[in-house]
């Protein structure tokens, strides 16, 4: 895994303040991380329901969904080992903030959803990669491993987006530029809630 692979679509790196907050609040990080793995599986599965005719994509995303559920099981195991209990936590503004800008009509809509998938996987990969050296023990180990998987997932969504754009003559680069800017804004602006994909921790909340 090289940082340059996902850096190619991420318009801004994760701010230091988020990394510091994540290490201090590693219990909450794990709880939301477990939710993110479930959400990643269900997002991949949603593509199978929405676009059943795309059987090649369905096979690829079915595999990805199974891998995300395995990640959930790994995080769950770690939480049990570390004595961290699951808890219902409202999702961050992140995914909804990106989805708000998805085109209403097909085939543009599918391209936007695939681009968002690529960006979320790229950001997850970057965060795991940057968190691993700051953490210790089994959590550092898990995050190192996950950063490799998320780099592959990022590549897959990007490949699916490329294929879809080519088939329908859509402007991949233009849409990617728009969504990667939106993504960077969500990651670098102040955020009152701490989550796996939150922005800069808002000091006033503490
Ligand atoms: Fe995952
Ligand atoms: Fe993933």
mmCIF file of N, CA and C in Angstrom, residues 16-74:
data_model
loop_
_atom_site.group_PDB
_atom_site.id
_atom_site.type_symbol
_atom_site.label_atom_id
_atom_site.label_comp_id
_atom_site.label_asym_id
_atom_site.label_seq_id
_atom_site.Cartn_x
_atom_site.Cartn_y
_atom_site.Cartn_z
ATOM 1 N N UNK A 16 -4.128 16.880 11.593
ATOM 2 C CA UNK A 16 -3.479 16.340 12.796
ATOM 3 C C UNK A 16 -4.429 16.312 13.995
ATOM 4 N N UNK A 17 -5.257 17.350 14.114
ATOM 5 C CA UNK A 17 -6.157 17.442 15.274
ATOM 6 C C UNK A 17 -7.114 16.249 15.333
ATOM 7 N N UNK A 18 -7.528 15.749 14.166
ATOM 8 C CA UNK A 18 -8.413 14.576 14.175
ATOM 9 C C UNK A 18 -7.640 13.344 14.644
ATOM 10 N N UNK A 19 -6.410 13.187 14.170
ATOM 11 C CA UNK A 19 -5.598 12.020 14.550
ATOM 12 C C UNK A 19 -5.354 11.999 16.058
ATOM 13 N N UNK A 20 -5.071 13.163 16.609
ATOM 14 C CA UNK A 20 -4.842 13.273 18.054
ATOM 15 C C UNK A 20 -6.109 12.878 18.826
ATOM 16 N N UNK A 21 -7.254 13.417 18.378
ATOM 17 C CA UNK A 21 -8.529 13.104 19.039
ATOM 18 C C UNK A 21 -8.864 11.619 18.909
ATOM 19 N N UNK A 22 -8.537 11.027 17.767
ATOM 20 C CA UNK A 22 -8.857 9.618 17.514
ATOM 21 C C UNK A 22 -8.053 8.699 18.444
ATOM 22 N N UNK A 23 -6.800 9.043 18.664
ATOM 23 C CA UNK A 23 -5.969 8.212 19.551
ATOM 24 C C UNK A 23 -6.426 8.354 20.996
ATOM 25 N N UNK A 24 -6.783 9.579 21.394
ATOM 26 C CA UNK A 24 -7.264 9.794 22.761
ATOM 27 C C UNK A 24 -8.627 9.126 22.952
ATOM 28 N N UNK A 25 -9.473 9.185 21.934
ATOM 29 C CA UNK A 25 -10.822 8.619 22.038
ATOM 30 C C UNK A 25 -10.945 7.301 21.290
ATOM 31 N N UNK A 26 -9.945 6.431 21.445
ATOM 32 C CA UNK A 26 -9.910 5.187 20.654
ATOM 33 C C UNK A 26 -11.103 4.285 20.915
ATOM 34 N N UNK A 27 -11.726 4.358 22.085
ATOM 35 C CA UNK A 27 -12.911 3.527 22.344
ATOM 36 C C UNK A 27 -14.070 3.945 21.444
ATOM 37 N N UNK A 28 -14.332 5.261 21.397
ATOM 38 C CA UNK A 28 -15.393 5.763 20.517
ATOM 39 C C UNK A 28 -15.046 5.508 19.057
ATOM 40 N N UNK A 29 -13.761 5.599 18.745
ATOM 41 C CA UNK A 29 -13.315 5.331 17.374
ATOM 42 C C UNK A 29 -13.693 3.907 16.978
ATOM 43 N N UNK A 30 -13.419 2.946 17.874
ATOM 44 C CA UNK A 30 -13.742 1.537 17.592
ATOM 45 C C UNK A 30 -15.245 1.314 17.431
ATOM 46 N N UNK A 31 -16.025 1.951 18.298
ATOM 47 C CA UNK A 31 -17.490 1.785 18.239
ATOM 48 C C UNK A 31 -18.021 2.282 16.895
ATOM 49 N N UNK A 32 -17.566 3.472 16.474
ATOM 50 C CA UNK A 32 -18.035 4.000 15.188
ATOM 51 C C UNK A 32 -17.421 3.226 14.023
ATOM 52 N N UNK A 33 -16.199 2.768 14.202
ATOM 53 C CA UNK A 33 -15.546 1.961 13.169
ATOM 54 C C UNK A 33 -16.354 0.698 12.885
ATOM 55 N N UNK A 34 -16.825 0.039 13.952
ATOM 56 C CA UNK A 34 -17.654 -1.168 13.773
ATOM 57 C C UNK A 34 -18.897 -0.825 12.947
ATOM 58 N N UNK A 35 -19.499 0.321 13.239
ATOM 59 C CA UNK A 35 -20.665 0.756 12.453
ATOM 60 C C UNK A 35 -20.308 0.981 10.993
ATOM 61 N N UNK A 36 -19.128 1.585 10.761
ATOM 62 C CA UNK A 36 -18.696 1.873 9.386
ATOM 63 C C UNK A 36 -18.519 0.593 8.575
ATOM 64 N N UNK A 37 -18.011 -0.461 9.206
ATOM 65 C CA UNK A 37 -17.822 -1.725 8.481
ATOM 66 C C UNK A 37 -19.170 -2.317 8.078
ATOM 67 N N UNK A 38 -20.148 -2.233 8.994
ATOM 68 C CA UNK A 38 -21.496 -2.714 8.666
ATOM 69 C C UNK A 38 -22.067 -1.890 7.521
ATOM 70 N N UNK A 39 -21.866 -0.579 7.598
ATOM 71 C CA UNK A 39 -22.396 0.328 6.581
ATOM 72 C C UNK A 39 -21.719 0.070 5.234
ATOM 73 N N UNK A 40 -20.427 -0.211 5.262
ATOM 74 C CA UNK A 40 -19.695 -0.480 4.008
ATOM 75 C C UNK A 40 -20.251 -1.730 3.337
ATOM 76 N N UNK A 41 -20.576 -2.756 4.149
ATOM 77 C CA UNK A 41 -21.161 -3.984 3.594
ATOM 78 C C UNK A 41 -22.536 -3.685 3.012
ATOM 79 N N UNK A 42 -23.330 -2.917 3.728
ATOM 80 C CA UNK A 42 -24.690 -2.669 3.265
ATOM 81 C C UNK A 42 -24.720 -1.728 2.057
ATOM 82 N N UNK A 43 -23.753 -0.816 1.961
ATOM 83 C CA UNK A 43 -23.654 0.049 0.783
ATOM 84 C C UNK A 43 -23.321 -0.774 -0.463
ATOM 85 N N UNK A 44 -22.380 -1.709 -0.307
ATOM 86 C CA UNK A 44 -22.004 -2.572 -1.434
ATOM 87 C C UNK A 44 -23.205 -3.415 -1.859
ATOM 88 N N UNK A 45 -23.924 -3.934 -0.892
ATOM 89 C CA UNK A 45 -25.102 -4.767 -1.151
ATOM 90 C C UNK A 45 -26.199 -3.963 -1.852
ATOM 91 N N UNK A 46 -26.325 -2.689 -1.485
ATOM 92 C CA UNK A 46 -27.340 -1.826 -2.092
ATOM 93 C C UNK A 46 -27.134 -1.705 -3.609
ATOM 94 N N UNK A 47 -25.876 -1.707 -4.049
ATOM 95 C CA UNK A 47 -25.600 -1.656 -5.498
ATOM 96 C C UNK A 47 -26.184 -2.892 -6.193
ATOM 97 N N UNK A 48 -26.131 -4.052 -5.526
ATOM 98 C CA UNK A 48 -26.655 -5.289 -6.115
ATOM 99 C C UNK A 48 -28.168 -5.222 -6.304
ATOM 100 N N UNK A 49 -28.844 -4.555 -5.360
ATOM 101 C CA UNK A 49 -30.294 -4.423 -5.456
ATOM 102 C C UNK A 49 -30.694 -3.362 -6.479
ATOM 103 N N UNK A 50 -29.938 -2.249 -6.506
ATOM 104 C CA UNK A 50 -30.313 -1.138 -7.379
ATOM 105 C C UNK A 50 -29.967 -1.402 -8.840
ATOM 106 N N UNK A 51 -28.837 -2.101 -9.064
ATOM 107 C CA UNK A 51 -28.369 -2.333 -10.439
ATOM 108 C C UNK A 51 -28.165 -3.822 -10.709
ATOM 109 N N UNK A 52 -29.240 -4.625 -10.605
ATOM 110 C CA UNK A 52 -29.102 -6.091 -10.730
ATOM 111 C C UNK A 52 -28.603 -6.524 -12.114
ATOM 112 N N UNK A 53 -28.838 -5.695 -13.141
ATOM 113 C CA UNK A 53 -28.468 -6.089 -14.506
ATOM 114 C C UNK A 53 -26.951 -6.043 -14.716
ATOM 115 N N UNK A 54 -26.254 -5.338 -13.846
ATOM 116 C CA UNK A 54 -24.792 -5.222 -13.967
ATOM 117 C C UNK A 54 -24.159 -6.395 -13.195
ATOM 118 N N UNK A 55 -24.140 -7.569 -13.848
ATOM 119 C CA UNK A 55 -23.759 -8.777 -13.104
ATOM 120 C C UNK A 55 -22.273 -8.831 -12.772
ATOM 121 N N UNK A 56 -21.454 -8.203 -13.605
ATOM 122 C CA UNK A 56 -20.021 -8.181 -13.300
ATOM 123 C C UNK A 56 -19.764 -7.351 -12.038
ATOM 124 N N UNK A 57 -20.427 -6.199 -11.973
ATOM 125 C CA UNK A 57 -20.300 -5.352 -10.784
ATOM 126 C C UNK A 57 -20.853 -6.091 -9.558
ATOM 127 N N UNK A 58 -21.963 -6.805 -9.742
ATOM 128 C CA UNK A 58 -22.577 -7.528 -8.622
ATOM 129 C C UNK A 58 -21.612 -8.562 -8.049
ATOM 130 N N UNK A 59 -20.925 -9.286 -8.920
ATOM 131 C CA UNK A 59 -19.976 -10.293 -8.421
ATOM 132 C C UNK A 59 -18.850 -9.632 -7.639
ATOM 133 N N UNK A 60 -18.335 -8.520 -8.157
ATOM 134 C CA UNK A 60 -17.223 -7.839 -7.493
ATOM 135 C C UNK A 60 -17.652 -7.230 -6.156
ATOM 136 N N UNK A 61 -18.845 -6.623 -6.134
ATOM 137 C CA UNK A 61 -19.286 -5.972 -4.899
ATOM 138 C C UNK A 61 -19.829 -6.959 -3.872
ATOM 139 N N UNK A 62 -20.276 -8.137 -4.339
ATOM 140 C CA UNK A 62 -20.688 -9.175 -3.396
ATOM 141 C C UNK A 62 -19.468 -9.632 -2.596
ATOM 142 N N UNK A 63 -18.366 -9.818 -3.294
ATOM 143 C CA UNK A 63 -17.115 -10.199 -2.617
ATOM 144 C C UNK A 63 -16.691 -9.117 -1.627
ATOM 145 N N UNK A 64 -16.795 -7.864 -2.088
ATOM 146 C CA UNK A 64 -16.402 -6.744 -1.225
ATOM 147 C C UNK A 64 -17.282 -6.690 0.032
ATOM 148 N N UNK A 65 -18.598 -6.911 -0.146
ATOM 149 C CA UNK A 65 -19.522 -6.873 0.998
ATOM 150 C C UNK A 65 -19.137 -7.946 2.024
ATOM 151 N N UNK A 66 -18.765 -9.136 1.542
ATOM 152 C CA UNK A 66 -18.361 -10.195 2.470
ATOM 153 C C UNK A 66 -17.102 -9.795 3.225
ATOM 154 N N UNK A 67 -16.201 -9.135 2.506
ATOM 155 C CA UNK A 67 -14.952 -8.697 3.154
ATOM 156 C C UNK A 67 -15.236 -7.653 4.235
ATOM 157 N N UNK A 68 -16.194 -6.753 3.964
ATOM 158 C CA UNK A 68 -16.540 -5.730 4.963
ATOM 159 C C UNK A 68 -17.149 -6.376 6.203
ATOM 160 N N UNK A 69 -17.945 -7.415 6.010
ATOM 161 C CA UNK A 69 -18.518 -8.106 7.171
ATOM 162 C C UNK A 69 -17.430 -8.819 7.960
ATOM 163 N N UNK A 70 -16.419 -9.322 7.258
ATOM 164 C CA UNK A 70 -15.276 -9.922 7.970
ATOM 165 C C UNK A 70 -14.550 -8.854 8.781
ATOM 166 N N UNK A 71 -14.436 -7.657 8.204
ATOM 167 C CA UNK A 71 -13.812 -6.558 8.955
ATOM 168 C C UNK A 71 -14.630 -6.266 10.217
ATOM 169 N N UNK A 72 -15.959 -6.257 10.054
ATOM 170 C CA UNK A 72 -16.814 -6.022 11.225
ATOM 171 C C UNK A 72 -16.515 -7.064 12.301
ATOM 172 N N UNK A 73 -16.394 -8.325 11.875
ATOM 173 C CA UNK A 73 -16.120 -9.395 12.843
ATOM 174 C C UNK A 73 -14.754 -9.198 13.518
ATOM 175 N N UNK A 74 -13.776 -8.718 12.762
ATOM 176 C CA UNK A 74 -12.451 -8.445 13.345
ATOM 177 C C UNK A 74 -12.524 -7.316 14.374
#
